[in-house]
mmCIF file of C-alpha atoms and ligand atoms in Angstrom:
data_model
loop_
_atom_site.group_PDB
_atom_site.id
_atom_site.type_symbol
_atom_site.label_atom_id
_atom_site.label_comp_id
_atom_site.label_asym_id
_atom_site.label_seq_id
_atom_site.Cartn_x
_atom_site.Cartn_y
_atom_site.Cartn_z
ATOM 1 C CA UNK P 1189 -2.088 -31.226 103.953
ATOM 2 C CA UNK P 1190 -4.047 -34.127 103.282
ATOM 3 C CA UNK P 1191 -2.966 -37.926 103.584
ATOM 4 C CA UNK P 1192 -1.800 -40.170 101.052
ATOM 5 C CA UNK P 1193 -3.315 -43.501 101.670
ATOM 6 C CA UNK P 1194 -1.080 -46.500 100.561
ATOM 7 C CA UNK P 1195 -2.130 -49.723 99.228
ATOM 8 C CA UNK P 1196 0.922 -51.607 98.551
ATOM 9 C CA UNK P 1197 0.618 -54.017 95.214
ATOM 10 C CA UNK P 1198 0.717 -58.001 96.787
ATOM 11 C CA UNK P 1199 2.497 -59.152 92.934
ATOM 12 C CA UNK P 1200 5.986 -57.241 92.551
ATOM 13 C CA UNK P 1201 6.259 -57.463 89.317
ATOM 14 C CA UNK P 1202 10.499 -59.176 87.912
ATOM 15 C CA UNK P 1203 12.685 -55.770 87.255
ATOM 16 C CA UNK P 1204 14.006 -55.623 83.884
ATOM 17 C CA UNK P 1205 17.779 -55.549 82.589
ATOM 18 C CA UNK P 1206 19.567 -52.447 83.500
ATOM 19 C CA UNK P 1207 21.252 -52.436 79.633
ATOM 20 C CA UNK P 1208 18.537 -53.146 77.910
ATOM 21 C CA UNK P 1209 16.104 -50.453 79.361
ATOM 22 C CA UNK P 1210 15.350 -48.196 76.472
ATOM 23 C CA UNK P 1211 12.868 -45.470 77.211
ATOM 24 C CA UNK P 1212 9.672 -45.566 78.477
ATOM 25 C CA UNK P 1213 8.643 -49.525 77.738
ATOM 26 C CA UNK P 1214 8.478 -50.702 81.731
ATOM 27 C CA UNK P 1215 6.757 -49.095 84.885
ATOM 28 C CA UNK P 1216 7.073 -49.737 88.176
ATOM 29 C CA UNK P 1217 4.858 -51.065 91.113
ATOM 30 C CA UNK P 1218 2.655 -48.447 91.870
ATOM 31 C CA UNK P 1219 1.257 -45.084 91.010
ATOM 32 C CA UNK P 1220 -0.446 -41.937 92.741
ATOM 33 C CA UNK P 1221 -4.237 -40.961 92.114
ATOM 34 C CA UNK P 1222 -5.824 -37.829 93.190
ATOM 35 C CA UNK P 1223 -9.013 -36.498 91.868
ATOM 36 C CA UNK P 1224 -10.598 -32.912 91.588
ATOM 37 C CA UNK P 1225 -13.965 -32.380 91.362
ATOM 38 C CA UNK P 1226 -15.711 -28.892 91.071
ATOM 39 C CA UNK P 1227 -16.674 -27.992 94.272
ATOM 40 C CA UNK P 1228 -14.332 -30.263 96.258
ATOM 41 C CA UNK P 1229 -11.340 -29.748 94.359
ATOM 42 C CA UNK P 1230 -8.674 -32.377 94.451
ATOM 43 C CA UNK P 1231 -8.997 -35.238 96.785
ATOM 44 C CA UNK P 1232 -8.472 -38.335 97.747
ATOM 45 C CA UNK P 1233 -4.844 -38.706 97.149
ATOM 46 C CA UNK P 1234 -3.665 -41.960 96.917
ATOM 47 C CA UNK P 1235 -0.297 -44.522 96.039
ATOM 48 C CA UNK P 1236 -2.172 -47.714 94.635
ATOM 49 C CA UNK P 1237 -0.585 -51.048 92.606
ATOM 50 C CA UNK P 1238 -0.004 -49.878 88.671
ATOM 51 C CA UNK P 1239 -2.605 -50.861 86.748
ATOM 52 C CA UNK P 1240 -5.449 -50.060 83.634
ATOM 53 C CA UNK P 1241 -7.896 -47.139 84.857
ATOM 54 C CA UNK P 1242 -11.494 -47.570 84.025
ATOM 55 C CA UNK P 1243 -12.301 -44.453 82.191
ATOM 56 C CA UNK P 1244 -15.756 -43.902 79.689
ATOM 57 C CA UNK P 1245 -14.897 -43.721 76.052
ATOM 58 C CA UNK P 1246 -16.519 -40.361 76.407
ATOM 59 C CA UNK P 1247 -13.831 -39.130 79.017
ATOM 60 C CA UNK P 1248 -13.371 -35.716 77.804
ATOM 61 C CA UNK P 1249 -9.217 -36.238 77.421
ATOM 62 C CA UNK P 1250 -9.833 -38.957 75.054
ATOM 63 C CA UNK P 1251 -11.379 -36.413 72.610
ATOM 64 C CA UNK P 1252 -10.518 -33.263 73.582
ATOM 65 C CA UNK P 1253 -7.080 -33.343 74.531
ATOM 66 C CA UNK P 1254 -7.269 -31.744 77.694
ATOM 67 C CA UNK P 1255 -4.687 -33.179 79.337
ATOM 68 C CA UNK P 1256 -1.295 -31.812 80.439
ATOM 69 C CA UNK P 1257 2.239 -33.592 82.046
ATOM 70 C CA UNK P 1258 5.561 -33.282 83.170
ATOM 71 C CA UNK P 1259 9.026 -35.768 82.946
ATOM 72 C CA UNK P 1260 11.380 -35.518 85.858
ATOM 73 C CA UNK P 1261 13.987 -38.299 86.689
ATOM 74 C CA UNK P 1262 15.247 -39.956 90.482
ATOM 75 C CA UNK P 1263 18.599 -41.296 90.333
ATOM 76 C CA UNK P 1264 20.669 -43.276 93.178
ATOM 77 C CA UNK P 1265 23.165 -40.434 94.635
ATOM 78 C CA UNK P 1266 26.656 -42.344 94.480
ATOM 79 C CA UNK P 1267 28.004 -40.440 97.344
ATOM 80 C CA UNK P 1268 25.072 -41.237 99.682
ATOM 81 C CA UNK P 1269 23.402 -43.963 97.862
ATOM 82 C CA UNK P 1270 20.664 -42.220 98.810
ATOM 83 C CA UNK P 1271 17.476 -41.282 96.120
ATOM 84 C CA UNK P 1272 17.544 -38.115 94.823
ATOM 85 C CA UNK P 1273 15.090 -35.911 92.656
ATOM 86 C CA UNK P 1274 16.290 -32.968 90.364
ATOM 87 C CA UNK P 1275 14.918 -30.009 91.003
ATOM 88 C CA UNK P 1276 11.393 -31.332 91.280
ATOM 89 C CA UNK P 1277 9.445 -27.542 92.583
ATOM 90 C CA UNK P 1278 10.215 -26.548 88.564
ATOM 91 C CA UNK P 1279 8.625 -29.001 87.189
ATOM 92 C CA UNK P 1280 5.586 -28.434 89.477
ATOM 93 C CA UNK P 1281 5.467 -25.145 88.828
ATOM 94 C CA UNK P 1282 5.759 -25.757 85.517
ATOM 95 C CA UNK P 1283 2.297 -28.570 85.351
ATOM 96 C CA UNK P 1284 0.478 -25.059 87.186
ATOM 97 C CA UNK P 1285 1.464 -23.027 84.158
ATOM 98 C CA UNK P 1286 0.765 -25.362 81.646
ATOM 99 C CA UNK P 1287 -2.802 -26.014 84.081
ATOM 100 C CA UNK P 1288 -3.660 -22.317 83.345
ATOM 101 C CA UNK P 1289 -3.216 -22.405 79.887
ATOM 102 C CA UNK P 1290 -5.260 -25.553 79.849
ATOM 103 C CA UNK P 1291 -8.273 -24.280 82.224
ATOM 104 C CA UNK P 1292 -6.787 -27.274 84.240
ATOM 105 C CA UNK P 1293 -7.563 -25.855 88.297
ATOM 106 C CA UNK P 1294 -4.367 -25.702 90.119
ATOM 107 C CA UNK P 1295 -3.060 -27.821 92.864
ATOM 108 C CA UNK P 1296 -0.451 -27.553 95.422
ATOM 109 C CA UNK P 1297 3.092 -28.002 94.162
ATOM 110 C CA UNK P 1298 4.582 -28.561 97.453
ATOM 111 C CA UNK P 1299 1.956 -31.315 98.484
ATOM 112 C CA UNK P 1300 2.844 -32.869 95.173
ATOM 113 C CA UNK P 1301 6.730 -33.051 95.433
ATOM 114 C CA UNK P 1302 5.935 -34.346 98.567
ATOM 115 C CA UNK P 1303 3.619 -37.189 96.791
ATOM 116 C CA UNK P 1304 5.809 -37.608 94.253
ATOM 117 C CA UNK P 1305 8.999 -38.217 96.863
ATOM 118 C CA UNK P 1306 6.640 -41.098 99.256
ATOM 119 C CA UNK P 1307 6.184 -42.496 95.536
ATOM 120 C CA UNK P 1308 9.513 -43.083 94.163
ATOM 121 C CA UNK P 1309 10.693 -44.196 98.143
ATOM 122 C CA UNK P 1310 8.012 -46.583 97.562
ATOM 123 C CA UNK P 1311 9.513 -48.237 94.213
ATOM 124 C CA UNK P 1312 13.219 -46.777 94.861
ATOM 125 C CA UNK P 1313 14.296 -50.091 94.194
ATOM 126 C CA UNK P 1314 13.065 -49.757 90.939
ATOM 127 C CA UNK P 1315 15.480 -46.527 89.846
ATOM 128 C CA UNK P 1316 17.949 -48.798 87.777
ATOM 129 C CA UNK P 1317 21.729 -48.734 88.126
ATOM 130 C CA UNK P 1318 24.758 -48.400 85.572
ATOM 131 C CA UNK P 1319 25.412 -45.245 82.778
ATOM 132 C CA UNK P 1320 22.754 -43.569 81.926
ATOM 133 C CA UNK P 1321 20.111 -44.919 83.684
ATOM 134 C CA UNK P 1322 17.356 -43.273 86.199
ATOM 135 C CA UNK P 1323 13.639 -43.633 87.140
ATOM 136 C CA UNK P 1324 11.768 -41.479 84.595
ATOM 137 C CA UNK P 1325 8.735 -39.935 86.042
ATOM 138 C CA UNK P 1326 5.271 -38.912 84.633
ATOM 139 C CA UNK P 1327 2.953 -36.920 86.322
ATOM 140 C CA UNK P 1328 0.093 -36.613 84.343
ATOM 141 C CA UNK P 1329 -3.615 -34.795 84.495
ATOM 142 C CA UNK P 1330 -6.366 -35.558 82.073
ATOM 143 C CA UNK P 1331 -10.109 -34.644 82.177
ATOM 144 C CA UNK P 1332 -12.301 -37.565 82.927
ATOM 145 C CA UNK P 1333 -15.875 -35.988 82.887
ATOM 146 C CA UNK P 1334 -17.994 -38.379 80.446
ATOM 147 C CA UNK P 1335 -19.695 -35.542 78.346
ATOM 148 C CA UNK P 1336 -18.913 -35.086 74.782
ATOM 149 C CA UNK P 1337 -19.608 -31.479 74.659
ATOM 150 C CA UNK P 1338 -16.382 -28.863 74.497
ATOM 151 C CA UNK P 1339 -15.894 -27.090 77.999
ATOM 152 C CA UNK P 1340 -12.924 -27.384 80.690
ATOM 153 C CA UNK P 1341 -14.033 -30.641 83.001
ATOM 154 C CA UNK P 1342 -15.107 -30.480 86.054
ATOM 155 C CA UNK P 1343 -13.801 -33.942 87.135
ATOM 156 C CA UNK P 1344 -10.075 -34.586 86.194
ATOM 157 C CA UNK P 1345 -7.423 -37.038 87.401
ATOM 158 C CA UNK P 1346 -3.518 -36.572 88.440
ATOM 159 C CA UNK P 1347 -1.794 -39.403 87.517
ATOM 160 C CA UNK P 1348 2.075 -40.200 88.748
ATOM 161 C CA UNK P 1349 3.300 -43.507 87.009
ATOM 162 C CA UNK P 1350 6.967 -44.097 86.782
ATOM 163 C CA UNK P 1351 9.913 -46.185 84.805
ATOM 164 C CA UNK P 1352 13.316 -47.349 84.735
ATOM 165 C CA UNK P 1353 14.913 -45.781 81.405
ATOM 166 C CA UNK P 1354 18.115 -45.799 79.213
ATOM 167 C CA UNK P 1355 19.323 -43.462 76.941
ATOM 168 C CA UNK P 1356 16.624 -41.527 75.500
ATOM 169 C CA UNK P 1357 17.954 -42.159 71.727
ATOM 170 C CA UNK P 1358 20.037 -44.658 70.661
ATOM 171 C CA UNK P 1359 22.739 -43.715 70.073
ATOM 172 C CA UNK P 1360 23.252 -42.438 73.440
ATOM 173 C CA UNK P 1361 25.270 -39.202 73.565
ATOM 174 C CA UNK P 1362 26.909 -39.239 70.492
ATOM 175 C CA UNK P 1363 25.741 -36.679 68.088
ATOM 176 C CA UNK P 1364 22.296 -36.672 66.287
ATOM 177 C CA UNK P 1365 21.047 -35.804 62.661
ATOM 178 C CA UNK P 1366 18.592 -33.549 62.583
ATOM 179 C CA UNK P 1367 16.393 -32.052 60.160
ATOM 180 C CA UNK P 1368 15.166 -28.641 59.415
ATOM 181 C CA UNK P 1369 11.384 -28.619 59.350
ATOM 182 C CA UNK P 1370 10.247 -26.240 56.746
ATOM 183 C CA UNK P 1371 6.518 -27.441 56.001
ATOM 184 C CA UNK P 1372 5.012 -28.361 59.598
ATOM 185 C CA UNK P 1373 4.819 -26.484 62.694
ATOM 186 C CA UNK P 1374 5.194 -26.885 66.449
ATOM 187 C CA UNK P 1375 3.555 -24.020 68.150
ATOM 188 C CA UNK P 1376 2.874 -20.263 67.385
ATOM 189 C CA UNK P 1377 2.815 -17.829 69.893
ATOM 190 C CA UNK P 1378 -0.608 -17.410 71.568
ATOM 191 C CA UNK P 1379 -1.237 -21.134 70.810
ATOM 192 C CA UNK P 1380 0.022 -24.023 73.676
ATOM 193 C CA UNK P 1381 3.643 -24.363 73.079
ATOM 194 C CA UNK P 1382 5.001 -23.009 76.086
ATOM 195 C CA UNK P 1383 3.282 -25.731 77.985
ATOM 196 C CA UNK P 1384 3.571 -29.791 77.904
ATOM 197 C CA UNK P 1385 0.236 -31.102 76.337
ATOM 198 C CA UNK P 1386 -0.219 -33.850 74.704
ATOM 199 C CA UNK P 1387 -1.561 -31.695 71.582
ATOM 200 C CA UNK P 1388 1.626 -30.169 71.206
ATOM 201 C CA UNK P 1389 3.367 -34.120 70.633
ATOM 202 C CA UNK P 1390 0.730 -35.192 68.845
ATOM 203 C CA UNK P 1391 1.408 -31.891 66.262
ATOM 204 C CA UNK P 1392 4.713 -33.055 66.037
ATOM 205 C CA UNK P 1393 4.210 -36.542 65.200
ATOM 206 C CA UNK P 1394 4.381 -35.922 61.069
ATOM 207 C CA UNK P 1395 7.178 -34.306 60.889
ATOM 208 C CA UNK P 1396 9.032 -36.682 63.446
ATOM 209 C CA UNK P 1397 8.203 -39.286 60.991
ATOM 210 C CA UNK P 1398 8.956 -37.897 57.878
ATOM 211 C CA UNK P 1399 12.872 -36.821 59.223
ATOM 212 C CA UNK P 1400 12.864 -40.582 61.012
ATOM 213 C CA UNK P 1401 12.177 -42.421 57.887
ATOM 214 C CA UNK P 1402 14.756 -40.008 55.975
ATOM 215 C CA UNK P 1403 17.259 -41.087 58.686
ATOM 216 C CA UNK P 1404 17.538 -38.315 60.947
ATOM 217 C CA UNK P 1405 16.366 -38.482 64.416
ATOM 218 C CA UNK P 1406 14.500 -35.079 65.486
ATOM 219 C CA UNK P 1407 13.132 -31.963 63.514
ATOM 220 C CA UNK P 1408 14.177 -28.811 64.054
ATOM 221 C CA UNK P 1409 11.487 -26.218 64.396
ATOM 222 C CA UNK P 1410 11.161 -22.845 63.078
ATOM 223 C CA UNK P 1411 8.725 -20.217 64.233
ATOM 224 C CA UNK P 1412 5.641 -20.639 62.999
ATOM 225 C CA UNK P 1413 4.821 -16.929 61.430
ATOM 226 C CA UNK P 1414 7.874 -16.278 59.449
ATOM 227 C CA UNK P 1415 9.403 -19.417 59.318
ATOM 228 C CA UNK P 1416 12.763 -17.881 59.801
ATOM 229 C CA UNK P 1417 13.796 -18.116 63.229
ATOM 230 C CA UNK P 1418 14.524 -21.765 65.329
ATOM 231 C CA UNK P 1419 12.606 -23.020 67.949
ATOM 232 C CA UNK P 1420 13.454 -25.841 69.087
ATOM 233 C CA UNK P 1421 14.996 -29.608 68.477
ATOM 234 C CA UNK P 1422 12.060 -32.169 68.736
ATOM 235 C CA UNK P 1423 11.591 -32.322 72.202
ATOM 236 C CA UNK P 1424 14.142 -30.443 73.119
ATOM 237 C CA UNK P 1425 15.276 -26.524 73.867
ATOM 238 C CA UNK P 1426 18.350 -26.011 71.333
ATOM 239 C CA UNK P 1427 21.893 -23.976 72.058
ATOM 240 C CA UNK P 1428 24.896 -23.234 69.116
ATOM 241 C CA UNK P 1429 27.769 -22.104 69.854
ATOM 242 C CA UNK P 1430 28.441 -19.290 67.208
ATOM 243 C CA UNK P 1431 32.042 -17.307 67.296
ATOM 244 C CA UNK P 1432 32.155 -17.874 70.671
ATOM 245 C CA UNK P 1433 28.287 -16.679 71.798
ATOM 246 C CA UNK P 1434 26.280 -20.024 73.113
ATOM 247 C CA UNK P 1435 22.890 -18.825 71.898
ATOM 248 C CA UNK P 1436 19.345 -19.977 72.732
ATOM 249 C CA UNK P 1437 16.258 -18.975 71.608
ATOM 250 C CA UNK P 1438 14.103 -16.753 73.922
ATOM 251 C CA UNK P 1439 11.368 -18.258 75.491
ATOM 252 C CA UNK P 1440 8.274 -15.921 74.042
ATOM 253 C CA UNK P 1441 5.501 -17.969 74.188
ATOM 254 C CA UNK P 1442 5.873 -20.529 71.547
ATOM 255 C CA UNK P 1443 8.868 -22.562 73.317
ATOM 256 C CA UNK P 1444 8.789 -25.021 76.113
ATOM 257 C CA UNK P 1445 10.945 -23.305 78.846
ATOM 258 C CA UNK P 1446 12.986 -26.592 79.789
ATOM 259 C CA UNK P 1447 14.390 -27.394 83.541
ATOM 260 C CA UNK P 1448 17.387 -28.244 81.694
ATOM 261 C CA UNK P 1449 17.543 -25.224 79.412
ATOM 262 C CA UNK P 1450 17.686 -23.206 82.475
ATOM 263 C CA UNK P 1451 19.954 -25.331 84.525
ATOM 264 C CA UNK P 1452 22.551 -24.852 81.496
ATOM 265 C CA UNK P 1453 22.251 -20.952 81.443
ATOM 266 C CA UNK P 1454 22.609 -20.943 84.474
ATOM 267 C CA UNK P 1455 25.741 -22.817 84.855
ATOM 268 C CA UNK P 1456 27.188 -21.180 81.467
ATOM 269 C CA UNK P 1457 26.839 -17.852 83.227
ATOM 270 C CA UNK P 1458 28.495 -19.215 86.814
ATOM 271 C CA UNK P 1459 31.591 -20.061 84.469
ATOM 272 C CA UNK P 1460 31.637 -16.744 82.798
ATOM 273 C CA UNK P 1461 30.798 -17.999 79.444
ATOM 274 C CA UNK P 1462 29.012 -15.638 77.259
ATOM 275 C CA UNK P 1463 25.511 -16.733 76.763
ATOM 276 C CA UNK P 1464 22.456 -15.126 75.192
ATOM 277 C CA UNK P 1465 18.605 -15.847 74.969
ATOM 278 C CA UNK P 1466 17.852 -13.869 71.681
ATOM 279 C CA UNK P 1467 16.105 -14.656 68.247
ATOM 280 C CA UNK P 1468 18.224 -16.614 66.478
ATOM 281 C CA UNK P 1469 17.869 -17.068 62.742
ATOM 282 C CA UNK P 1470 18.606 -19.989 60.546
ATOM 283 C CA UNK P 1471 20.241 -17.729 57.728
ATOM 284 C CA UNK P 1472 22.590 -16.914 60.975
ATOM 285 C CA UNK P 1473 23.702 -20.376 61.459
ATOM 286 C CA UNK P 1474 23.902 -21.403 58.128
ATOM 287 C CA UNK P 1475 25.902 -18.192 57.351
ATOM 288 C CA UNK P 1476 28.548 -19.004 60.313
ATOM 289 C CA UNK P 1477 28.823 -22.460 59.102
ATOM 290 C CA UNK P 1478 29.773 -21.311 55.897
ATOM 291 C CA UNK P 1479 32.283 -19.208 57.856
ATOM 292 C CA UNK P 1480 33.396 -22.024 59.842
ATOM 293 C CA UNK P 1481 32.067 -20.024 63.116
ATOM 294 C CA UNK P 1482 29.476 -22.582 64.051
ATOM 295 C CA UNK P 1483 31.287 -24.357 66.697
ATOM 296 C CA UNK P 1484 28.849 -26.311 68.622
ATOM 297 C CA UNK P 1485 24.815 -27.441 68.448
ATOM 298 C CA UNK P 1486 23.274 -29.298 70.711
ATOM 299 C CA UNK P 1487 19.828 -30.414 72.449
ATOM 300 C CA UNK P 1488 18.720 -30.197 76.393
ATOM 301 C CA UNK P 1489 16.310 -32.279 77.985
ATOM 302 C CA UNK P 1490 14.720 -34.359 80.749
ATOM 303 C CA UNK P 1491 15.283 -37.569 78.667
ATOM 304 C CA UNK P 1492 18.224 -37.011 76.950
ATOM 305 C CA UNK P 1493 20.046 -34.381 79.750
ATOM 306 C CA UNK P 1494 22.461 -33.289 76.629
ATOM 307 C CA UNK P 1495 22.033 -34.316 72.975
ATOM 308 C CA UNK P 1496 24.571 -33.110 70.724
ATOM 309 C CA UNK P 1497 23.872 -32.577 66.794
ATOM 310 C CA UNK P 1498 26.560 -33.733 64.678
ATOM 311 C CA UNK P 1499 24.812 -32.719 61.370
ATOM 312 C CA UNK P 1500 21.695 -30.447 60.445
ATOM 313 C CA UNK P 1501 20.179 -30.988 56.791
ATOM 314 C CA UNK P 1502 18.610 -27.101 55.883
ATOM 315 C CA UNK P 1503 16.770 -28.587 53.128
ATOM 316 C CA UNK P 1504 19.178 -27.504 50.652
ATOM 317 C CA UNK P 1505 22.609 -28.666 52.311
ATOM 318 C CA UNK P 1506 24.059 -30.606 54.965
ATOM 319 C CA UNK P 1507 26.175 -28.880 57.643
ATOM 320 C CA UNK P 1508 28.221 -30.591 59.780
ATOM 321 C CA UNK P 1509 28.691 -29.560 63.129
ATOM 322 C CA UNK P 1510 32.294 -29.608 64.974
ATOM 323 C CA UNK P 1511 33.195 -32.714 62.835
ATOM 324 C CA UNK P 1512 30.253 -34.529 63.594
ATOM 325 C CA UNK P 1513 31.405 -35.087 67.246
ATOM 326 C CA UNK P 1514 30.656 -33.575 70.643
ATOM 327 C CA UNK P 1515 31.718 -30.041 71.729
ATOM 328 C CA UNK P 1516 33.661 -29.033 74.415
ATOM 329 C CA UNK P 1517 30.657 -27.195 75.941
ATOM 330 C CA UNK P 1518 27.925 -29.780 75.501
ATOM 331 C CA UNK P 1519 30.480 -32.544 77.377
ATOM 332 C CA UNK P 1520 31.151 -30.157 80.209
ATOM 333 C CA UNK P 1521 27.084 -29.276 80.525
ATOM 334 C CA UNK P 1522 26.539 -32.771 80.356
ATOM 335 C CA UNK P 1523 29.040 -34.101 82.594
ATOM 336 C CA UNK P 1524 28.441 -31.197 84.926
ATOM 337 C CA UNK P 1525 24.550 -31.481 85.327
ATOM 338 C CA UNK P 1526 24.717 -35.735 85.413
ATOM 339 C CA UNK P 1527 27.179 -35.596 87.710
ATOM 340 C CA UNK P 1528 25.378 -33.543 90.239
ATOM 341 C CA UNK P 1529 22.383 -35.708 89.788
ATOM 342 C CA UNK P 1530 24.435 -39.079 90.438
ATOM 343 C CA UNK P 1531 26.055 -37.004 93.353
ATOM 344 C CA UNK P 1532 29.414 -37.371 91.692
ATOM 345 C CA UNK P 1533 29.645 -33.473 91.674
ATOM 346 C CA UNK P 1534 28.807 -30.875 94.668
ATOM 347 C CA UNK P 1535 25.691 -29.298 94.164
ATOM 348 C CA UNK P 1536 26.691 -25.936 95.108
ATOM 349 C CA UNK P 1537 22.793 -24.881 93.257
ATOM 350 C CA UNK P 1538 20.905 -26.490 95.717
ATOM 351 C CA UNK P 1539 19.509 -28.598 92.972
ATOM 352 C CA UNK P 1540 18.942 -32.285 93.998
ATOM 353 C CA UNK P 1541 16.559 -33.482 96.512
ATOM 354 C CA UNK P 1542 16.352 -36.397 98.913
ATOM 355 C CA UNK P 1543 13.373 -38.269 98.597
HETATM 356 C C1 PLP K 2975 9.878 -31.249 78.092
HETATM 357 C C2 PLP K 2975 10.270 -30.474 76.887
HETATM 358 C C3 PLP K 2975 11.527 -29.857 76.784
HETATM 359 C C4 PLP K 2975 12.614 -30.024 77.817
HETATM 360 O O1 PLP K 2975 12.254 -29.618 79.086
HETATM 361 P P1 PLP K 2975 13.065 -30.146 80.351
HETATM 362 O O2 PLP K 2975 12.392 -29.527 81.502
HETATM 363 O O3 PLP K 2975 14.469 -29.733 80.188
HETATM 364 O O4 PLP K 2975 12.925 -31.637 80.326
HETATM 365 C C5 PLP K 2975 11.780 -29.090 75.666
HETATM 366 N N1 PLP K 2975 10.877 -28.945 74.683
HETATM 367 C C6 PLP K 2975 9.653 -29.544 74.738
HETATM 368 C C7 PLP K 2975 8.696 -29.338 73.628
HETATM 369 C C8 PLP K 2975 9.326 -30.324 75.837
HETATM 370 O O5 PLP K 2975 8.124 -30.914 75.870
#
């Protein structure tokens, strides 16, 4: 394994309020570097102060997109105050999957949890305390060659910059409005949305837009061939609860398999629920609305951990979702999964990880 050389920042930057974090808008002291270069493949891995990177405005990424990334939190355990990562090997192996699809080369996920762990110990005063708070981390790997021509790079750069966040959405976990998206599309199968690429958010952007200045706050997505089957929730992997069936869709190549999708399914089978990863179709939902059999909806995600949806607007109606308030099943999920992250819970999964 190779050595991470340090260089500790001499300026600490002042740490911002803990209740007024939102998401995203500060980052911490320092970052990790590593490059790959064809031939020598990645090297030079290294924890340096946060700062600008020089790059040529004909840095490949910067037209060409190719650039992939991951979101993983670190919280403060409250039973042994110690720092703690969630299931960090997924979301490697995840970066190596989305690499493929990308023509990204691989690198090794074990080195970086490692990296990632002697990054966050570094700034762990920096993961914030109080409700729904953590140190939101983004590994990131874009293609630096300065060449304007189209072909995979042959000098890239992993990036690991972190920061203190909030709730993802405002309004915290109360229930969301969301919006069926009828004229855009996410992904199609074949295409990149099973992996996390910046092309895949900046496809999305419209439509987040359009349902944002209509007042809801995410789209939902239906497949893009037949437009008849949903997807997903913004950036999120989507559940209802329909007669008593929690249903997500199947991950078959147009879906971002989500580290908290499969944490939930994997819970909702250890307490016997009955839980299915089928195709689901909107006529389905809208149909057991109508029948008063849609019990629950919600959202899972890195950012958000659980994000219920109070109300979904088809296009032609608005349905409203167990009253407009959270569901039995999306509180449990949520309290279950945050409170083995803050420690609060045993984590009889083997899911959280000491940095
Ligand atoms: C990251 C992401 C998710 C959620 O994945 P998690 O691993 O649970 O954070 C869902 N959908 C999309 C499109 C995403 O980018």
């Amino acid at each position: 394994m190779q050595e991470i050389k340090v260089t500790l920042t001499t300026e600490k930057k002042p740490k911002p309020d803990s209740s007024s974090l939102g998401f995203g808008n500060y980052f911490t002291d320092h970052m990790f570097i590593m490059d790959y270069y064809d031939g020598k493949g990645w090297v030079d891995p290294r924890i340096v102060p946060y700062g600008p990177l020089a790059l040529e405005p004909s840095a490949m990424c910067l037209h060409y997109a190719q650039e992939v990334f991951e979101g993983m939190k670190a919280y403060h355990s409250k039973a042994t105050g110690k720092a703690v990562l969630f299931r960090p090997e997924k979301n490697m192996a995840r970066l190596n999957v989305s690499n493929e699809r990308l023509c990204i080369p691989q690198f090794d996920e074990e080195f970086m949890v490692g990296a990632i762990k002697k990054l966050v110990a570094i700034d762990e005063d920096w993961i914030p305390e109080g409700d729904n708070t953590a140190l939101y981390i983004r590994p990131f790997i874009i293609a630096v060659d300065p060449h304007v021509g189209v072909h995979p790079a042959h000098h890239l750069m992993f990036i690991v910059i972190m920061s203190p966040v909030g709730s993802y959405y405002k309004e915290g976990i109360n229930p969301v409005k969301i919006y069926v998206e009828r004229n855009y599309v996410r992904a199609v199968k074949g295409g990149m949305g099973f992996t996390k690429t910046g092309g895949n958010y900046s496809a999305s952007l419209k439509a987040q837009d359009d349902a944002n200045k209509l007042g809801y706050a995410q789209v939902l997505w239906l497949d893009g061939v037949e437009r008849k089957y949903v997807e997903e929730v913004g950036t999120m992997n989507v559940f209802f609860k329909i007669d008593g069936e929690i249903v997500t869709p199947s991950l078959e190549g147009s879906i971002l398999g989500g580290i908290t999708r499969m944490s939930c399914l994997e819970l909702l089978r250890s307490w016997g629920c009955n839980v299915s990863e089928r195709k689901l179709a909107l006529q389905e939902i809208i149909d057991a609305a109508h029948n008063g059999k849609l019990e629950e909806a919600f959202g899972t995600g890195t950012a958000a951990v659980i994000s219920p949806i109070g109300e979904l607007f088809t296009g032609d109606e608005k349905l409203i979702i167990n009253d407009g308030k959270i569901g039995p099943t999306a509180q449990k999920l949520y309290d279950t999964i945050v409170g083995i992250q803050n420690g609060i819970i045993p984590d009889t999964f083997g899911w959280v990880q000491e940095v």
